[in-house]
XYZ file of C-alpha atoms in Angstrom:
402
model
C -6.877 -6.072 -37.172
C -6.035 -8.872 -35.391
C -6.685 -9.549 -31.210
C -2.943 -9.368 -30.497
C -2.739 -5.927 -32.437
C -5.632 -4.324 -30.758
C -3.916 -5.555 -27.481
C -0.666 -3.617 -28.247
C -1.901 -0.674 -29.587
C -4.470 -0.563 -26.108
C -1.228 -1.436 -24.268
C 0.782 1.187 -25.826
C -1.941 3.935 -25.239
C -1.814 3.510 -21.540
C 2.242 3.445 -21.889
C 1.731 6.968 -23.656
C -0.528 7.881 -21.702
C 1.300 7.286 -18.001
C 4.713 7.860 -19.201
C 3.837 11.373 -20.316
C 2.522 12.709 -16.873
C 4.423 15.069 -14.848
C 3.431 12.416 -11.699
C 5.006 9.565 -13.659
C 8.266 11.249 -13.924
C 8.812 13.305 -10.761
C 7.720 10.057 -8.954
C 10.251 7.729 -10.068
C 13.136 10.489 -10.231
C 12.444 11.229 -7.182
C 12.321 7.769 -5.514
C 15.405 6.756 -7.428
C 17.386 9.554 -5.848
C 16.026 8.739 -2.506
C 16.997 5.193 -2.848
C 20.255 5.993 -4.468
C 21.213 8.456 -0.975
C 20.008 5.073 0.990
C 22.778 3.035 -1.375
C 25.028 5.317 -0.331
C 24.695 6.103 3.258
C 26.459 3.489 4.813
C 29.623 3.760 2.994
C 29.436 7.977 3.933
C 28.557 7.203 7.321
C 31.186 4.449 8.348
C 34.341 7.127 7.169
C 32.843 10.042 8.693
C 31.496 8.398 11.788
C 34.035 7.841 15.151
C 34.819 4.578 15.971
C 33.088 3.963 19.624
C 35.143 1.571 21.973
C 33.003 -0.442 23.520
C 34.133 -2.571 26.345
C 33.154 -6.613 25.260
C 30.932 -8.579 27.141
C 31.440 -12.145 27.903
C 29.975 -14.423 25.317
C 28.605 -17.878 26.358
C 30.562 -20.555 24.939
C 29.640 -24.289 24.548
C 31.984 -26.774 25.137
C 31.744 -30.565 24.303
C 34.631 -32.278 26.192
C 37.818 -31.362 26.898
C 39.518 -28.284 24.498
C 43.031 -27.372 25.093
C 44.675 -24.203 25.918
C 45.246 -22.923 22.920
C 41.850 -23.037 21.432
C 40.570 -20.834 24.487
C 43.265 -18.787 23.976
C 42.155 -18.155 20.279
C 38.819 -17.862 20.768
C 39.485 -15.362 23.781
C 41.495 -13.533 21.811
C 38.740 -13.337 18.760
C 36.223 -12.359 21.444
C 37.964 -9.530 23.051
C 37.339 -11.175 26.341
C 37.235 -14.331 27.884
C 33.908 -16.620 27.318
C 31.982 -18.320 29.686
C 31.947 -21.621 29.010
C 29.473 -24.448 29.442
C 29.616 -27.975 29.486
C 27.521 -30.233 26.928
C 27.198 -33.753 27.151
C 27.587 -33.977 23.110
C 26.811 -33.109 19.431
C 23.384 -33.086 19.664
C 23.055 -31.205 22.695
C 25.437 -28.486 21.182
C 23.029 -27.505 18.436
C 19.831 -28.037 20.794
C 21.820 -25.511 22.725
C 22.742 -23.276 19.241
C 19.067 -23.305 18.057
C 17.401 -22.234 21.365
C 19.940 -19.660 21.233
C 21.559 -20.037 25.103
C 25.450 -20.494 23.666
C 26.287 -18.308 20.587
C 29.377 -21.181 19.933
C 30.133 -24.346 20.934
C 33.921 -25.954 20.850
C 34.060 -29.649 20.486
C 36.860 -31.977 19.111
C 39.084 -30.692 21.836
C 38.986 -27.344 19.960
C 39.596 -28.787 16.420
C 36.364 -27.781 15.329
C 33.892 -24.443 16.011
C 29.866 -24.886 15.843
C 28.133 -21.829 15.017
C 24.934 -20.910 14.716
C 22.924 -19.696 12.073
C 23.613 -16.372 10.360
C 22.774 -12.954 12.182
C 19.142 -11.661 11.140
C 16.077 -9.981 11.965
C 15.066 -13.569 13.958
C 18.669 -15.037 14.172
C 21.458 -16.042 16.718
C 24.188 -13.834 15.438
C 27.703 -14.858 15.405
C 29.914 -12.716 17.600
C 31.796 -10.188 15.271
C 35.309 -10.721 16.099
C 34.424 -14.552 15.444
C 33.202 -13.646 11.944
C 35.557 -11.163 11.263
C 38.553 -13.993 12.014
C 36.480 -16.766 10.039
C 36.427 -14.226 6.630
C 40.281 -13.281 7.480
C 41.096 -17.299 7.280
C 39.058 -18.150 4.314
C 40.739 -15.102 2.785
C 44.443 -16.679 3.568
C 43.062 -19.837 2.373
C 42.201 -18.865 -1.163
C 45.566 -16.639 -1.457
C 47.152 -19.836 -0.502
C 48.924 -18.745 2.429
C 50.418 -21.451 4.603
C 48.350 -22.412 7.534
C 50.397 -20.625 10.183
C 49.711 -17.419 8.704
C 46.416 -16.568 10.119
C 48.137 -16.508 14.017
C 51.045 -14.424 12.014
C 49.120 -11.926 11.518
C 46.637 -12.007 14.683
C 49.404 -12.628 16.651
C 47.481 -15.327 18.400
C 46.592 -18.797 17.959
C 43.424 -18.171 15.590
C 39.530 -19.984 16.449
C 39.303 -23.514 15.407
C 39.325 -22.924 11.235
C 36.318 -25.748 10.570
C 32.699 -24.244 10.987
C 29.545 -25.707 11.151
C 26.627 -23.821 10.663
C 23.363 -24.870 12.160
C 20.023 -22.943 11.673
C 19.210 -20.526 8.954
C 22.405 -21.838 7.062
C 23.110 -18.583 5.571
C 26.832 -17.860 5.758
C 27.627 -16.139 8.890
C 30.323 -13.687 7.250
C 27.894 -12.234 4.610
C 24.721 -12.484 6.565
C 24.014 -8.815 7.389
C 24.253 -7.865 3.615
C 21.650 -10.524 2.640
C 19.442 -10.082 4.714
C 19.293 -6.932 4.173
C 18.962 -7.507 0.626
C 16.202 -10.263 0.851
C 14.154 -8.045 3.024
C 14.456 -4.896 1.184
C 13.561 -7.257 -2.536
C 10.910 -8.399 -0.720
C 9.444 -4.828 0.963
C 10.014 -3.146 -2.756
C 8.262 -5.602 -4.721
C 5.144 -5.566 -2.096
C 4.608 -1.920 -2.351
C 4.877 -1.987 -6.020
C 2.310 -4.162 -6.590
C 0.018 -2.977 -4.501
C 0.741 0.754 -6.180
C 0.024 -0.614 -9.803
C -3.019 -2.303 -8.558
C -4.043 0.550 -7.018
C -3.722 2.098 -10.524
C -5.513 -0.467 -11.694
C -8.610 -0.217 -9.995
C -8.765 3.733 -10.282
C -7.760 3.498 -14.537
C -10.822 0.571 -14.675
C -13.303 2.671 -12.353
C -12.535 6.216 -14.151
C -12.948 4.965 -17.649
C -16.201 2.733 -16.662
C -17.538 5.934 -15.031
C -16.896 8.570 -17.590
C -18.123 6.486 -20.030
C -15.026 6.528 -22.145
C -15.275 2.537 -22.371
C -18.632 2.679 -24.393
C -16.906 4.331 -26.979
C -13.932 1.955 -26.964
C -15.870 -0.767 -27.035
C -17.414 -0.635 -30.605
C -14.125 -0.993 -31.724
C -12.402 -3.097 -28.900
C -13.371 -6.300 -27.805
C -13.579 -6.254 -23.874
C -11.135 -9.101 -23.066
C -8.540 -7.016 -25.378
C -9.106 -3.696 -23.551
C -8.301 -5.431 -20.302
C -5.783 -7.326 -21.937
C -3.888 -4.143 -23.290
C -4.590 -1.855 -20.092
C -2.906 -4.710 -17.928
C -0.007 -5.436 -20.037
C 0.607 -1.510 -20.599
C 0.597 -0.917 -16.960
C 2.990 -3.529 -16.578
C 4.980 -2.688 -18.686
C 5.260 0.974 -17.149
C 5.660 -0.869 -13.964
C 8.551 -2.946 -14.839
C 10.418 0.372 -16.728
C 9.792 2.184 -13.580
C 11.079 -0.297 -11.112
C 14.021 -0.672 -13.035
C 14.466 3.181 -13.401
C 14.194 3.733 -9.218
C 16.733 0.619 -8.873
C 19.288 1.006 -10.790
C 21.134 4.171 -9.656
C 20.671 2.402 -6.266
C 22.577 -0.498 -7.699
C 25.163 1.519 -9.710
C 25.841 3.443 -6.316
C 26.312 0.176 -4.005
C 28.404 -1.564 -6.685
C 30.555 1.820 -6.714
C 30.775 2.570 -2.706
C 30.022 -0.872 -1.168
C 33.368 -2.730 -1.737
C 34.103 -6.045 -0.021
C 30.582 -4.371 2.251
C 28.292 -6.000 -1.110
C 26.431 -9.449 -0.305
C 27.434 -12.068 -3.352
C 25.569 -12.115 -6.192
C 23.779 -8.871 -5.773
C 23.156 -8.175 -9.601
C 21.346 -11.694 -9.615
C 18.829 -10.564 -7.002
C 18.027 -7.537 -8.263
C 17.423 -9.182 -11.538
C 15.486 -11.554 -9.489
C 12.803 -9.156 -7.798
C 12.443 -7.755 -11.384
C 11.427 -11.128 -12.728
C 9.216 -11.505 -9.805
C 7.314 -8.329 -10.240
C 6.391 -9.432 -13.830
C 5.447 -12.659 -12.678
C 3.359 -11.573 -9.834
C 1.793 -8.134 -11.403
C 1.061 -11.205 -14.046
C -1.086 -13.309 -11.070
C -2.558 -10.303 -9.507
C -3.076 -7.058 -12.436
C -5.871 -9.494 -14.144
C -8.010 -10.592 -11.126
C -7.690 -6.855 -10.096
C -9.293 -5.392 -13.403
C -11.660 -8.064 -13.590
C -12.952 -7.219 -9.579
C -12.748 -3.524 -10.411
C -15.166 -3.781 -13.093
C -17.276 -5.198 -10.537
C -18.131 -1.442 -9.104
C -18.265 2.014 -10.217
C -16.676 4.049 -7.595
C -13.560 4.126 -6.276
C -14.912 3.941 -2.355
C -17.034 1.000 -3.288
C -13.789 -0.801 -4.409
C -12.403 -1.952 -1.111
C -15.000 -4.446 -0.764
C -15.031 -6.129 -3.745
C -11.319 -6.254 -3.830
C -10.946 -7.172 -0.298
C -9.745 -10.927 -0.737
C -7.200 -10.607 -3.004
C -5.956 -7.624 -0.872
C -5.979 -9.932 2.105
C -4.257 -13.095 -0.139
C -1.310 -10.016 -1.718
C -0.947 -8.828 2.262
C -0.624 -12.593 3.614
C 1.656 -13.807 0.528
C 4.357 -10.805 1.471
C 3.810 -11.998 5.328
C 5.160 -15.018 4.649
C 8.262 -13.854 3.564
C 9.316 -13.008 7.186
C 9.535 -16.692 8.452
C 11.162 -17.501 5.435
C 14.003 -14.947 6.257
C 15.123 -16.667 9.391
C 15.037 -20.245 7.436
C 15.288 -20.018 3.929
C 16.162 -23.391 3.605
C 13.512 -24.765 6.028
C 10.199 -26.698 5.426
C 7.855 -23.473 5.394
C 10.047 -21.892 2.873
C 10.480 -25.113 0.456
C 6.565 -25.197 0.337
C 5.908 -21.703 -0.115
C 7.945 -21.357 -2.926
C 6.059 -23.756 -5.160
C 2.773 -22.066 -3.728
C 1.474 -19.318 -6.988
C 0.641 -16.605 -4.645
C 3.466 -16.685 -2.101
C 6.336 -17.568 -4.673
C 7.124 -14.098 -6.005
C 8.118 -12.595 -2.974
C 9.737 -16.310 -1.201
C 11.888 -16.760 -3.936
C 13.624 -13.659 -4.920
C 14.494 -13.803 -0.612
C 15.882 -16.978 -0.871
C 18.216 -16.386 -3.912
C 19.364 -13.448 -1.838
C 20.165 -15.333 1.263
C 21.188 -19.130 0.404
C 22.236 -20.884 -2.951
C 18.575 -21.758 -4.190
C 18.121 -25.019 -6.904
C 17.441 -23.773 -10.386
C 14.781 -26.133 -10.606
C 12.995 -24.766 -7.961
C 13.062 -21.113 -8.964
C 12.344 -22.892 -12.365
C 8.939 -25.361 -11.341
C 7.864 -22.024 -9.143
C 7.510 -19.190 -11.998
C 5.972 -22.579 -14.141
C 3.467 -22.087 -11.115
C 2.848 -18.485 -11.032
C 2.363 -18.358 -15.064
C -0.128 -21.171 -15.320
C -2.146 -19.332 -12.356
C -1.481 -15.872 -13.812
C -3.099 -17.274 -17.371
C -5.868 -18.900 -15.518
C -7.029 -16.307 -13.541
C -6.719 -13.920 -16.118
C -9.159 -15.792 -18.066
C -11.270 -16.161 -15.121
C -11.347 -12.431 -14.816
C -11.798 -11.324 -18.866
C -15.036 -13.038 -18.060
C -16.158 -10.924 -15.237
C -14.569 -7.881 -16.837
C -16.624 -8.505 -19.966
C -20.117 -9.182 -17.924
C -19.543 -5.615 -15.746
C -17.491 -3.032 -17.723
C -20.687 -1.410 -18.960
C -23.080 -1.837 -16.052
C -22.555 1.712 -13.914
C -24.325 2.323 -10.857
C -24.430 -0.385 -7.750
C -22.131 -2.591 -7.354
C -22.802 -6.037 -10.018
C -22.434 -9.714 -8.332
C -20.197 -11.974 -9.541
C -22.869 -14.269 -10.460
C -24.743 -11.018 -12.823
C -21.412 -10.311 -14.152
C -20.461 -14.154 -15.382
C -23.848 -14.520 -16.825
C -23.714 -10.909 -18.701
C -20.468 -12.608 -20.657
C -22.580 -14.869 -22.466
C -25.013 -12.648 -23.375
């Protein structure tokens, strides 16, 4: 029989074998009917819920020069209440003044043009609502092809300057709440499912090592195709499973979300998915290969600690990365292996990322993946039969060749 054979049939054991449990099944049909309620909440919620008046408070306004009546009389009107303005010597003052976050606009051009800052989010500046609301209403008019007085036809007032320039995150102001929240929900998801399946992992390696099922597999399996087979089987439950919780989550926001639904929000889900095969790739071999290292579950922790702390710090890095996905730390993070399935799949959600940098990134994360693998067949095949303490790394590379 040949290796890749043996690796399928090991692979489609563990499939078998995890698919069949009663755990396996009222796990994920439960989780996909929790998230699927989640989906849904929002549009229940916002028709059952009264609307609350809530009296406006006066927004701080830049202003660059002098701006004519009728601009402040548009942006009042947007506002709900007059702004209080403040006087900037110029352009680059404005956006000093957007980033710090001490004006939420700024007019300039004599109110020909509106500055904004960058999107709303969990670290962002947001744009003032009726501001947003009146910038989606005249992009709307403009794609209908409605003449240009139409927007104060139906306001009824002279509308905010029409010509935005974002500053900051550079996530579009309009759709920002939707994709952030997708981008941080991607990233949360695919963090806890990982660390789940390597979790199951560790306790599939540790329970066969100590109930001495491997020594019987053995004769027949080479040890770099057992490890091969248990990882790709897991992942491959993994994967079915993610995709089983998500997509009644999907099908529900796609149903009740309407014009609510960030843009392209089939494309990130399909993105996380692509990520979690990419990074259960990096991570599911270097687990199995540690976990082989000890014998009991408790004794684990240790010897799995650093790639613990390296999974915890790559999914910590997606924060920053939320409030500039198009900034320096997120540009470098995506082509780094460890950190790139969780920056990426945030970025598609929130901006319009290259192709050839989502491309040159999973390059990145497969070479790793297929190094480290190899790196940890080796120590799997040195420790899978030594029970009792815990074996060194050095023991367990030299008990490869022998």
């Amino acid at each position: 029989m040949t290796p890749a054979r043996t690796v399928l049939l090991v692979a489609g054991r563990e499939v078998r074998q995890r698919v069949r449990t009663r755990a396996f099944q009222v796990t994920t049909v439960l989780f996909a009917a929790v998230l699927a309620v989640i989906a849904a909440a929002p549009a229940v919620f916002a028709d059952r819920a009264p609307a609350e008046e809530v009296a406006p408070e006066p927004t701080s306004v830049g202003v660059v020069g002098e701006v004519d009546e009728s601009a402040l009389a548009g942006l009042t009107a947007a506002l709900g209440v007059p702004p209080e303005l403040e006087e900037l010597a110029d352009r680059d003052a404005a956006r000093a003044a957007l980033e710090r976050g001490s004006v939420a606009l700024v007019v300039v051009d004599g109110g020909a043009r509106l500055l904004a800052a960058g999107a709303a989010g969990p670290f962002g500046s947001p744009v003032p609502p009726g501001v947003s609301e009146t910038i989606a209403l005249a992009r709307s008019l403009e794609e209908v092809g409605a003449p240009p007085d139409a927007l104060t036809t139906v306001l009824g007032t002279p509308p905010v300057p029409v010509e935005v320039v974002i500053t900051g995150s550079g996530v579009d102001p309009v759709t920002a709440e939707g994709r952030f929240a997708v981008a941080y929900a991607g990233s949360l998801v695919l963090y806890f499912v990982l660390v789940f399946f390597a979790n199951l992992i560790v306790t599939g390696v540790i329970e066969e090592k100590g109930s001495r099922v491997v020594e019987l597999l053995l004769p027949a399996v080479a040890p770099r195709q057992l490890m091969g087979g248990k990882v790709l089987g897991l992942g491959t439950v993994g994967t079915l499973q993610a995709a089983a919780m998500l997509t009644p989550a999907l099908i529900v926001l796609q149903v009740t979300g309407g014009d609510r639904l960030p843009p392209r929000l089939g494309t990130s889900f399909a993105a996380v998915l692509i990520a979690f095969v990419l990074g259960y790739g990096l991570y599911a071999g270097v687990t199995a290969g540690l976990a082989a290292l000890v014998s009991r579950v408790e004794d684990s922790q240790v010897a799995l600690f650093p790639l613990y702390a390296i999974l915890v710090a790559a999914f910590a890095t997606s924060f920053p990365v939320l409030h500039a996905p198009d900034g320096t730390l997120a540009k470098v993070v995506t082509f780094v292996p460890f950190t790139a399935p969780f920056v990426v799949p945030a970025r598609i959600a929130l901006i319009d990322l290259p192709l050839w940098q989502a491309g040159v990134a999973a390059i990145g994360v497969v070479v790793t993946g297929v190094l480290l693998t190899l790196l940890a067949a080796r120590l799997y095949e040195g420790s899978i039969l030594r029970a009792g303490a815990r074996v060194r790394l050095r023991d367990a590379w030299r008990g490869a060749r022998e």
